[in-house]
Each structure stands twice: as structure tokens, then as C-alpha cells.
PDB file of C-alpha atoms in Angstrom:
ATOM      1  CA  UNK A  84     -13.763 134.916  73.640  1.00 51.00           C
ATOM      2  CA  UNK A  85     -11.813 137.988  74.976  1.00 50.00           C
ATOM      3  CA  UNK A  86      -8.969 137.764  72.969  1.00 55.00           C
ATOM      4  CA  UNK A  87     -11.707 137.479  70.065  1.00 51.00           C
ATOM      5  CA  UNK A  88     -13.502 140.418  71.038  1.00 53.00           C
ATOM      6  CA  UNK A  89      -9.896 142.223  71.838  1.00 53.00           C
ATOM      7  CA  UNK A  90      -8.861 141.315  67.950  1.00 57.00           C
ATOM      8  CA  UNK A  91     -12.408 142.826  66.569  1.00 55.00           C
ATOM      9  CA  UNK A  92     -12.024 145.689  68.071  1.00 54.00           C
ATOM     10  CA  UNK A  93      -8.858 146.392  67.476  1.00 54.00           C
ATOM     11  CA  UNK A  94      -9.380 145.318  63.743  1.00 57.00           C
ATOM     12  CA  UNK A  95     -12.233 148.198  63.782  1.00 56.00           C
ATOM     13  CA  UNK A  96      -9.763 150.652  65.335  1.00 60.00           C
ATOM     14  CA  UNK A  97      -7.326 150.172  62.534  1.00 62.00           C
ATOM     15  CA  UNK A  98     -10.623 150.161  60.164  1.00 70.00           C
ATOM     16  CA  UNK A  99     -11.365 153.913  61.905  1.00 69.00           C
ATOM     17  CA  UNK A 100      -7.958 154.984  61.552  1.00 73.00           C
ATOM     18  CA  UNK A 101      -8.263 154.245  57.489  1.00 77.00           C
ATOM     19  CA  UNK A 102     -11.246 155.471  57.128  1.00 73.00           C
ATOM     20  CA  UNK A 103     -10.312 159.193  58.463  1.00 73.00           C
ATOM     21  CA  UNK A 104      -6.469 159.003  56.452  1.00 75.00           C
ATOM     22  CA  UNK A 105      -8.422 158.084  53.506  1.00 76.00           C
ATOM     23  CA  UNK A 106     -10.878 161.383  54.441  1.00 76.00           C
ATOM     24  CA  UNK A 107      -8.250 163.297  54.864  1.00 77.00           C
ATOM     25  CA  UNK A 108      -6.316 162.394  51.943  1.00 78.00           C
ATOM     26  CA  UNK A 109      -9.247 162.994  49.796  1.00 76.00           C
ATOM     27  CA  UNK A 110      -9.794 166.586  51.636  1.00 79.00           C
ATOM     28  CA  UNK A 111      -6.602 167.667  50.650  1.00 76.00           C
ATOM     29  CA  UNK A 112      -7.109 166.257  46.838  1.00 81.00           C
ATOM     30  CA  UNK A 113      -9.957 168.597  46.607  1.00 80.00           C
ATOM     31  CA  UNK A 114      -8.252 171.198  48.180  1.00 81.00           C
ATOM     32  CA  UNK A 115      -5.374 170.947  45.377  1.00 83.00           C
ATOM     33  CA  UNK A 116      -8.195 170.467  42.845  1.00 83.00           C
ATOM     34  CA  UNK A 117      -9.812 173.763  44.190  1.00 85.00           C
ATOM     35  CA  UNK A 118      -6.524 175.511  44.326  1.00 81.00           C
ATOM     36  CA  UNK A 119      -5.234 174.685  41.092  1.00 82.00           C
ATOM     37  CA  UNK A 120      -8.753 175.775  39.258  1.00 84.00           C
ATOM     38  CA  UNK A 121      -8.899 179.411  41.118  1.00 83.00           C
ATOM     39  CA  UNK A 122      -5.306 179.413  39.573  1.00 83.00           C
ATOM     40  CA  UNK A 123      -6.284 178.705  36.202  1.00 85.00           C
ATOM     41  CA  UNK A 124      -9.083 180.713  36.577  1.00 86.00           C
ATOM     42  CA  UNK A 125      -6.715 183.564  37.691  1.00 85.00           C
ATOM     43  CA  UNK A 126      -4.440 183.033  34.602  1.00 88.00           C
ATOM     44  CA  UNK A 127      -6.530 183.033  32.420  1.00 84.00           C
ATOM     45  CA  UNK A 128      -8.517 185.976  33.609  1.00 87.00           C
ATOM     46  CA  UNK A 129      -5.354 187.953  33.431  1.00 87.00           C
ATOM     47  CA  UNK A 130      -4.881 186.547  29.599  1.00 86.00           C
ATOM     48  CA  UNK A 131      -8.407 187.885  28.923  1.00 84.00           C
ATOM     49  CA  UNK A 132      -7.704 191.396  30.520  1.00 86.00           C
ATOM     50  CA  UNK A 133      -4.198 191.763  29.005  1.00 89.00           C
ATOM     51  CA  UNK A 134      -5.631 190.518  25.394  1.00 87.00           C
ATOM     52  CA  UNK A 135      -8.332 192.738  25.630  1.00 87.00           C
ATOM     53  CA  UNK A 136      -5.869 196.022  26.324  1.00 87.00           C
ATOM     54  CA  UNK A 137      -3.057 194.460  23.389  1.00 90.00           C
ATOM     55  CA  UNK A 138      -6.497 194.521  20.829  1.00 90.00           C
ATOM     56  CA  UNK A 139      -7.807 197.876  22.526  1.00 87.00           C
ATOM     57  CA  UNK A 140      -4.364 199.540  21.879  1.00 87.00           C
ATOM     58  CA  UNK A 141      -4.930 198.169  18.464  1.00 88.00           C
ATOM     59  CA  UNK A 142      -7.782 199.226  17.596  1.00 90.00           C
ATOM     60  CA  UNK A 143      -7.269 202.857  19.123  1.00 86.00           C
ATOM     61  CA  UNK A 144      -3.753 203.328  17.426  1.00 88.00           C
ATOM     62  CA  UNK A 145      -5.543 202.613  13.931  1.00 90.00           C
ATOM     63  CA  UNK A 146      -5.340 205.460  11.457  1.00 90.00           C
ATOM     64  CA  UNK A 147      -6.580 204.947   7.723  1.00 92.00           C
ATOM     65  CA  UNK A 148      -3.890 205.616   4.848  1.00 93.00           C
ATOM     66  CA  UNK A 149      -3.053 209.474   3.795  1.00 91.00           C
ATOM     67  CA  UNK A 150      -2.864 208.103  -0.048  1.00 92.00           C
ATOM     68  CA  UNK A 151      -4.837 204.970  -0.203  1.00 94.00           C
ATOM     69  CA  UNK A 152      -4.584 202.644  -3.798  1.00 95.00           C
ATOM     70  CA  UNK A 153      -6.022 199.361  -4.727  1.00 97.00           C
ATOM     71  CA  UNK A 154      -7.585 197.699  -7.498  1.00 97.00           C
ATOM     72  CA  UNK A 155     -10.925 198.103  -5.705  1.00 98.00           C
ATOM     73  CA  UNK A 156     -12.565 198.891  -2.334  1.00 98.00           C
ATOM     74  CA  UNK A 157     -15.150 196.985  -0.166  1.00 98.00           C
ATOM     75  CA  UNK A 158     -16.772 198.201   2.388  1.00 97.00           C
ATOM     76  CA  UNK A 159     -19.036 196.352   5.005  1.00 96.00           C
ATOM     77  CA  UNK A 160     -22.177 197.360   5.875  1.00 88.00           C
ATOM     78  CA  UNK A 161     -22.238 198.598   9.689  1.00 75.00           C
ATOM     79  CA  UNK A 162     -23.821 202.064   9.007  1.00 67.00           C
ATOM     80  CA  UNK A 163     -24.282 204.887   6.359  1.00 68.00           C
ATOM     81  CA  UNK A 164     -21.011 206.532   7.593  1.00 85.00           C
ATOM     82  CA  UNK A 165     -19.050 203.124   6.411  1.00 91.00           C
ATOM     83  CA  UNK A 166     -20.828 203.616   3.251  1.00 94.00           C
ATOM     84  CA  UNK A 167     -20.346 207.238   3.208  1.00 93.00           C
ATOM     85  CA  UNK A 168     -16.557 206.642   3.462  1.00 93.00           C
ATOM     86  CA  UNK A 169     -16.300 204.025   0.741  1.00 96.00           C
ATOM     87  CA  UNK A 170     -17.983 205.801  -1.844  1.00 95.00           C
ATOM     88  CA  UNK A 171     -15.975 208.925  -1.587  1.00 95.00           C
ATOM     89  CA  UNK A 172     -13.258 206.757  -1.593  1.00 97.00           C
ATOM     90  CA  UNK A 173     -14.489 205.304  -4.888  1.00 97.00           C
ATOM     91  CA  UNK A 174     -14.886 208.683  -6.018  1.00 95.00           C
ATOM     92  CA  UNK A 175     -11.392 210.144  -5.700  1.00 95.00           C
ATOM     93  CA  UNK A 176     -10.104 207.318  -7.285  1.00 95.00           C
ATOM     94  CA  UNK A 177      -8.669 205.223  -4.602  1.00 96.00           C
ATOM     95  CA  UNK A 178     -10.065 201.762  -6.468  1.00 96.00           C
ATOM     96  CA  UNK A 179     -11.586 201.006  -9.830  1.00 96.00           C
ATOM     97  CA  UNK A 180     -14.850 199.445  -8.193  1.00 97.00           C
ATOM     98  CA  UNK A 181     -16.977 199.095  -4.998  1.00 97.00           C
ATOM     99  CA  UNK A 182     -18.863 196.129  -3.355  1.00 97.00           C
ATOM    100  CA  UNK A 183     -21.077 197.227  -0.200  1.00 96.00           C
ATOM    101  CA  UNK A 184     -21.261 193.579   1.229  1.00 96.00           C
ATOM    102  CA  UNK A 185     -23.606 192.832   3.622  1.00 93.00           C
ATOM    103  CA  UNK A 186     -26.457 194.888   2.406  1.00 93.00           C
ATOM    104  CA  UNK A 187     -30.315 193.923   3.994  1.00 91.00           C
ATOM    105  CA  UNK A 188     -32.521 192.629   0.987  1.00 91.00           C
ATOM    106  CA  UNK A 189     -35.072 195.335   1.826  1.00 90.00           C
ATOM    107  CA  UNK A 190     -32.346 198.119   0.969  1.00 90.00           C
ATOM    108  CA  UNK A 191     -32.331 199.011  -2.417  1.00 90.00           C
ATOM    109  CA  UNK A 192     -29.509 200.859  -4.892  1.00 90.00           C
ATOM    110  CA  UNK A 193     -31.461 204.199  -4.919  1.00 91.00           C
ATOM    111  CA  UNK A 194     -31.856 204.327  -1.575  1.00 92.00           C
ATOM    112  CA  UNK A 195     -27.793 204.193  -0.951  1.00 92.00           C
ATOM    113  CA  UNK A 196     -27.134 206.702  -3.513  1.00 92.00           C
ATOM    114  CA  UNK A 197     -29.398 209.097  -2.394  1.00 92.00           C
ATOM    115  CA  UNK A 198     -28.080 208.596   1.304  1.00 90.00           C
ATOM    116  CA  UNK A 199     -24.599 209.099  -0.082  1.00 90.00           C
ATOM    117  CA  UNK A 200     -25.492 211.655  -2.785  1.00 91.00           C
ATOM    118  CA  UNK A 201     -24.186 209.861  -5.463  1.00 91.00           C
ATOM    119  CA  UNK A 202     -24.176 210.013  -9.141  1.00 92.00           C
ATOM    120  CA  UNK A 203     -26.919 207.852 -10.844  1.00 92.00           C
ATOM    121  CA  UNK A 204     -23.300 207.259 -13.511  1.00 94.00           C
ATOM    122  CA  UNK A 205     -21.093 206.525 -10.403  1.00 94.00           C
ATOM    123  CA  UNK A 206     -23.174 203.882  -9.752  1.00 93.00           C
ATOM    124  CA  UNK A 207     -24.769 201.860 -12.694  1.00 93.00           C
ATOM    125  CA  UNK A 208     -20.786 201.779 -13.693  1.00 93.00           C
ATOM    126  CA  UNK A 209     -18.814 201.193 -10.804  1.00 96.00           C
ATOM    127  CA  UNK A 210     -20.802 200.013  -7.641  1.00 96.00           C
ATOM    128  CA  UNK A 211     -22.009 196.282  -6.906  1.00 96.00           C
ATOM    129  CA  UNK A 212     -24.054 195.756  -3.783  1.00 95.00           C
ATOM    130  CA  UNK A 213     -24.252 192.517  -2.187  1.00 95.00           C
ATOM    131  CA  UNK A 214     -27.472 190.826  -0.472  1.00 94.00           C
ATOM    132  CA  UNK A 215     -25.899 187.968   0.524  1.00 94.00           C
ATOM    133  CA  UNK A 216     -23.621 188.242   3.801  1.00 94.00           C
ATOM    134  CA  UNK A 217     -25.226 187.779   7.393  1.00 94.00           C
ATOM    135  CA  UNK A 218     -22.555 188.315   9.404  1.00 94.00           C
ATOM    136  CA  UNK A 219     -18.556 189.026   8.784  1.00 96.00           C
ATOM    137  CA  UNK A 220     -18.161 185.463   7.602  1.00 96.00           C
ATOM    138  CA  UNK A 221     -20.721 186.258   5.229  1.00 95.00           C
ATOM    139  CA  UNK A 222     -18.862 189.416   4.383  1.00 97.00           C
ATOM    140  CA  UNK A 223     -15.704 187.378   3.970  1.00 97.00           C
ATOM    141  CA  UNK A 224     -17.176 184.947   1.681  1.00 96.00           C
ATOM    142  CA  UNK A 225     -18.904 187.299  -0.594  1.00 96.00           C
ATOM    143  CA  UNK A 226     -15.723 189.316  -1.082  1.00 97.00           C
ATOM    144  CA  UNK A 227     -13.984 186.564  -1.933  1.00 97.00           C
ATOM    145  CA  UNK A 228     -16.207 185.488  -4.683  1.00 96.00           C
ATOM    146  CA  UNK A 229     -16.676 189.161  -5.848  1.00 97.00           C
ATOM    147  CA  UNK A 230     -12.978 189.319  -6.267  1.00 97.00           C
ATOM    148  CA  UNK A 231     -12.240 186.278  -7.413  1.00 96.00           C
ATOM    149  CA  UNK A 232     -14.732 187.075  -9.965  1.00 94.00           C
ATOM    150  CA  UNK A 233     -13.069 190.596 -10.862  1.00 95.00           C
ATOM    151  CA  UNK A 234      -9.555 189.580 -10.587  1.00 96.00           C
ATOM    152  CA  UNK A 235      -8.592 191.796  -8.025  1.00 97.00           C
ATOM    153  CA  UNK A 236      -4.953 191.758  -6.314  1.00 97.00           C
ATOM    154  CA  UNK A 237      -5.284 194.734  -3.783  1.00 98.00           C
ATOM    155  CA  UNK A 238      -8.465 195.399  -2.021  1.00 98.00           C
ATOM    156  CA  UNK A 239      -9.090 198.806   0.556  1.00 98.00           C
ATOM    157  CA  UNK A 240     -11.011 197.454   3.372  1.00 98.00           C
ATOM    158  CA  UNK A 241     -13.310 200.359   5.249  1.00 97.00           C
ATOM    159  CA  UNK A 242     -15.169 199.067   8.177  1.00 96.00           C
ATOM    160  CA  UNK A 243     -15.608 200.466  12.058  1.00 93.00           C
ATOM    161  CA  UNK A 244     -11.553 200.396  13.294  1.00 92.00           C
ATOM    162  CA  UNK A 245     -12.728 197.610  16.414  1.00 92.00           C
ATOM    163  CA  UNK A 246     -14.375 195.611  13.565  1.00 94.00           C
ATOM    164  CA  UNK A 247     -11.479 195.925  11.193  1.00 96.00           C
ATOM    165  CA  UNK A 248      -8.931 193.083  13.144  1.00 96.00           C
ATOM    166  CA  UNK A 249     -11.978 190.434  13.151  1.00 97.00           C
ATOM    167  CA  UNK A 250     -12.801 191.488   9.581  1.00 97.00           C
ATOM    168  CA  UNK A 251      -9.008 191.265   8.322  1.00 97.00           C
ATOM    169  CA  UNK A 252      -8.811 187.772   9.590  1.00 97.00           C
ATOM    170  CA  UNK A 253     -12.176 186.288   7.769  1.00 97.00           C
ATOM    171  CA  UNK A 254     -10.942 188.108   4.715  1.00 98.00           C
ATOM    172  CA  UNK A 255      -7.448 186.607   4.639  1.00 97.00           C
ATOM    173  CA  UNK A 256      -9.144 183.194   5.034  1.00 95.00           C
ATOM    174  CA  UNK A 257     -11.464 183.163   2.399  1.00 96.00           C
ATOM    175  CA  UNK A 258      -8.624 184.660   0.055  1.00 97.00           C
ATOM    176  CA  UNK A 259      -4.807 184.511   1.237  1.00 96.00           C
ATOM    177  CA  UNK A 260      -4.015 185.332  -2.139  1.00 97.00           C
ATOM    178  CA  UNK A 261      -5.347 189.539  -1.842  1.00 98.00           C
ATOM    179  CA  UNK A 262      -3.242 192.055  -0.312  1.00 98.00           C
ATOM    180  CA  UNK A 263      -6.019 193.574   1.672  1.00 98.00           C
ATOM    181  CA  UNK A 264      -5.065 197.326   2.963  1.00 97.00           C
ATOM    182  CA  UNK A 265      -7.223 198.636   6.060  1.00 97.00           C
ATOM    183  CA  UNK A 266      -9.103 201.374   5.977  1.00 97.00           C
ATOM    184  CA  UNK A 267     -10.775 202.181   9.173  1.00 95.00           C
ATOM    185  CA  UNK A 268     -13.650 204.219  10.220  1.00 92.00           C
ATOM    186  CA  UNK A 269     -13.046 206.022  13.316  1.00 83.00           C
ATOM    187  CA  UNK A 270     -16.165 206.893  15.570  1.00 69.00           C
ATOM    188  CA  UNK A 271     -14.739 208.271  18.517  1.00 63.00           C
ATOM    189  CA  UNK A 272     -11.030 208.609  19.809  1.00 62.00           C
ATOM    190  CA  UNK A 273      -9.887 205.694  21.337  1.00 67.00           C
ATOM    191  CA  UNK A 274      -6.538 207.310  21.625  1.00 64.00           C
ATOM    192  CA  UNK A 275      -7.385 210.090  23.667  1.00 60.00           C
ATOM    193  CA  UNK A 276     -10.427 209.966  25.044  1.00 60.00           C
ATOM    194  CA  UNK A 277     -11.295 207.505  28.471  1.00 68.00           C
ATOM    195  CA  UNK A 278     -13.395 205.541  26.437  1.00 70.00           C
ATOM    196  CA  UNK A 279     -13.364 202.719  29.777  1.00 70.00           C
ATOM    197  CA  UNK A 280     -16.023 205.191  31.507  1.00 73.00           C
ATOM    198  CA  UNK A 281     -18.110 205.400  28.503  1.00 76.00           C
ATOM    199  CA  UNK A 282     -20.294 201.872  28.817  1.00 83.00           C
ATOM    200  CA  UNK A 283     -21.491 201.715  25.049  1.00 82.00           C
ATOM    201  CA  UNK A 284     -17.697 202.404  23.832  1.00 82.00           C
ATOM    202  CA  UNK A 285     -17.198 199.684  26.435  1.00 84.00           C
ATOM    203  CA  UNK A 286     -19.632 197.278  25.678  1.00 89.00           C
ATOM    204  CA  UNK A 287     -18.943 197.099  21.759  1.00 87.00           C
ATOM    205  CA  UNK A 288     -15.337 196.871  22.203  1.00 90.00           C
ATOM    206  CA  UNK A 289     -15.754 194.275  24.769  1.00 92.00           C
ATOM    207  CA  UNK A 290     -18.218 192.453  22.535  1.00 94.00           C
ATOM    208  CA  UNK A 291     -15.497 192.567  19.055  1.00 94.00           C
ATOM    209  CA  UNK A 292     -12.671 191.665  21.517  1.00 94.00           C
ATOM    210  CA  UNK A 293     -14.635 188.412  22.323  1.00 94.00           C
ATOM    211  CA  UNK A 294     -15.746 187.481  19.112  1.00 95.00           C
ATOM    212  CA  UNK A 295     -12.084 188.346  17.689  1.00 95.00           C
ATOM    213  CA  UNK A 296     -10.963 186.322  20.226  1.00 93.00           C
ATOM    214  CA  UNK A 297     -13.446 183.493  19.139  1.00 93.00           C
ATOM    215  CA  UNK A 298     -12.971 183.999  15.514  1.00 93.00           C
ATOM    216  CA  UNK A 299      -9.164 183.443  16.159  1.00 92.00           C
ATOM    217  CA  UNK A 300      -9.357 180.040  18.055  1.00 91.00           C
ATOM    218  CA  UNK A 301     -11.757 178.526  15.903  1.00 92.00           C
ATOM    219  CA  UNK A 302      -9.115 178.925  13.056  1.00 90.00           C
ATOM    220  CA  UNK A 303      -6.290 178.260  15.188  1.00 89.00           C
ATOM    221  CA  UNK A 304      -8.167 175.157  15.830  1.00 90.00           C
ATOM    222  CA  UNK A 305      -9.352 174.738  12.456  1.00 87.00           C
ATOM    223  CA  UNK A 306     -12.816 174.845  13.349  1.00 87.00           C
ATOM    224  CA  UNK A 307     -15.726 174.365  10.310  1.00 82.00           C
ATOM    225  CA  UNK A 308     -17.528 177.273  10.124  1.00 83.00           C
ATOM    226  CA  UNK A 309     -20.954 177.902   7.932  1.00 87.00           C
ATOM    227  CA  UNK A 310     -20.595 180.232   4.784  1.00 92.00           C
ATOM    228  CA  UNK A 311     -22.113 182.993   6.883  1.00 92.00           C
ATOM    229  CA  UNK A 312     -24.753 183.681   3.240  1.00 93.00           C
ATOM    230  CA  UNK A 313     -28.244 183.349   2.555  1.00 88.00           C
ATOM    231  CA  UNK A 314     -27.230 181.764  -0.424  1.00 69.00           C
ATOM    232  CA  UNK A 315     -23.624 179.990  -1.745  1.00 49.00           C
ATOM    233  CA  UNK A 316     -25.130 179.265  -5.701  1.00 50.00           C
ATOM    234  CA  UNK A 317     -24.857 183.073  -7.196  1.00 47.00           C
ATOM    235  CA  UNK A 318     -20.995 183.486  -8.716  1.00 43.00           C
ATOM    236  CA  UNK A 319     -20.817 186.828  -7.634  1.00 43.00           C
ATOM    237  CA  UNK A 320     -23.203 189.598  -5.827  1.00 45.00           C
ATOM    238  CA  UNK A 321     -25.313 191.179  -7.842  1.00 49.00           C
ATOM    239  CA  UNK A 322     -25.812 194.937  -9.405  1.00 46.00           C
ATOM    240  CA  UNK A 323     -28.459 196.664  -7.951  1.00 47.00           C
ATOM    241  CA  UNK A 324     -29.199 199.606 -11.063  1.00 46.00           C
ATOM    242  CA  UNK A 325     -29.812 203.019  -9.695  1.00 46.00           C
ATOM    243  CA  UNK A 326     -31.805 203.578 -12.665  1.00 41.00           C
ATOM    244  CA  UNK A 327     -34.537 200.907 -12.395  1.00 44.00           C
ATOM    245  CA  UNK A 328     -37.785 202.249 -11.186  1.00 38.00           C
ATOM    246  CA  UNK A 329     -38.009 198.913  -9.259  1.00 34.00           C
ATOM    247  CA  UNK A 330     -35.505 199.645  -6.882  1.00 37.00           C
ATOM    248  CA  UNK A 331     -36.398 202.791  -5.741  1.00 37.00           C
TER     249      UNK A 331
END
């Protein structure tokens, strides 16, 4: 009966001993599991924050052409000062045509000219305005069809310098086969100025720098992405005439 009792309990012992290498063990697995996520965590931090100065450098060392030429000029819809840009551009001959993509279906043709004091001429001949694009994918897309529709080979891009990487990328994809020349709008001086105290400089260049970011993973990945258009059935955006009492 002793030796019995002596066995069981030293049969428990052993059981004990287990029990707390087995704790331990798994202790020190979640103390490597712990480590190795604040590392990754770390790195990839650090990726963030040095992507974010690479696209901030970018963006701030943008400067539009001195003698820009293309076949025609787009410009996306962000603000009258975009718009204000393009069209002058239009006007000194820098492309044959315009398309303001992007424009809100409650916007009409008179209403841009008159903001841009425009020609009624300059444009029932030479300006298209598109209703169709929601966001820059939307912009994308209804470039593409516009020039695909058109013919063009060289296209001036004008659109806010932080949105002009994002909007360079969605316009290569939906046509690789345009030469698409940049033409930002600069707001403020990135260059210069200490833009990092200023929180709404901050804020939308944080913003584009994450959505840039986004925008190039999901193609990395090749990632399906919606047309970014009210509609995908009209063959190209259509001309809103200055003239037409309706519109104004």
C-alpha cells in the first residue's frame, strides 16, 4: 500500500513538473508571438512614415510644364481653380479640346463658363463636361472612354499636385496606351513652407497618401475595382451647350 501511495505521488509530482514546463513553454511562445508583432508593427510603421515623406517630397517638388502640348487636356473636378487652370490652358492652345470629368449633375455648362469667364464659342466648340465620374476611378474611366472616343495620344492632366500621383495611376490603368503629361495645381508651397504644423495641409496629404497607398496595392494585387460611374452605357460624356436656355 505504501509503495502504491509512494508511486502515485510521485507519478503526480512528475505530472506537476509537466504541467508548469508546458506553462512555461507556452509563456515564452506568447512572449515571441508578442515580440515578433510589436516588431512588425514597428516595421511597418516606419514603412508608413518613410512612404508618406518619399510621396510628400513628391508631391511638394511638383512643378507644372513652362510649355505644355498635347492633343487635349482633362481636368478633374476638385474646385473652380482646377477648372480655372484648364480652361486657360485650353485657351492658349496647349490642347485641341477639354473634358471637365467629374462634374455634379446639378452643375450646368453656363454656370462653368461664367465662373471661368469664358467664351459662349470656346465652349459650344471645344469643351465636353462629364456627369459621370464619382470618384478618381470614375475620373479614370470616363477619360478613357472620352479619349478613346477622340483618338487622343497625349493628354495634359491638371488636378491638385497631392491628387495628381493617385490620379496618374487610375489613368494609366484605364488607358496604358496615352502619354499622359501632369499638370499640377499648386495650393500652397509644399516646398517651402512647414506645411507639418498646418493640420488641414496635414490632414489632406495624409488622407491622398493613404488612399495612394491603397490605390497602389489593390493593383499590385490585382484587385477588382467598380467603374467608379453613375452610369457605364453612354460611349462618351456628354456636351453640355452654353447656349441652351436649359442649362443655365
Amino acid at each position: 500500500m505504501g509503495d502504491a501511495r509512494g508511486s502515485n505521488a510521485a507519478r503526480g509530482g512528475a505530472s506537476a513538473r509537466w504541467r508548469r514546463i508546458w506553462f512555461r513553454r507556452q509563456r515564452g511562445r506568447l512572449r515571441q508571438s508578442i515580440r515578433g508583432l510589436f516588431y512588425a508593427l514597428l516595421i511597418a510603421a516606419a514603412a508608413a512614415a518613410t512612404g508618406f515623406l518619399v510621396f510628400a517630397d513628391h508631391v511638394a517638388s511638383m512643378q507644372p510644364p513652362i510649355d505644355p502640348k498635347a492633343d487635349a487636356i482633362v481636368v478633374l473636378t476638385g474646385g473652380f481653380q482646377r477648372i480655372d487652370q484648364a480652361v486657360n490652358l485650353l485657351k492658349s492652345g496647349a490642347g485641341q479640346r477639354l473634358l471637365i470629368s467629374g462634374v455634379h449633375p446639378s452643375t450646368t455648362g453656363a454656370q462653368i463658363r461664367r465662373n471661368t469667364q469664358s467664351s459662349t464659342d470656346l465652349f459650344k466648340c471645344c469643351v465636353d463636361i462629364g456627369y459621370d465620374a464619382l470618384d478618381t476611378i470614375g475620373n479614370a474611366n470616363e477619360t478613357a472612354r472620352w479619349i478613346h472616343g477622340n483618338g487622343y495620344q497625349t493628354v495634359l492632366v491638371v488636378t491638385n499636385n497631392y491628387h495628381m500621383p493617385r490620379s496618374l495611376m487610375e489613368l494609366r490603368r484605364a488607358s496604358p496606351e496615352t502619354a499622359f503629361v501632369a499638370y499640377p495645381v499648386v495650393n500652397s508651397d509644399l516646398k517651402t513652407g512647414n506645411w507639418l504644423t498646418d493640420p488641414v495641409v496635414l490632414r489632406v496629404m495624409t488622407m491622398e497618401y493613404a488612399k495612394t497607398a491603397a490605390a497602389w496595392l489593390r493593383q499590385a494585387l490585382g484587385a477588382a475595382t467598380g467603374t467608379g460611374l453613375r452610369t457605364s452605357n453612354e460611349p462618351r460624356p456628354r456636351l453640355a451647350d452654353p447656349t441652351d436656355p436649359a442649362t443655365e
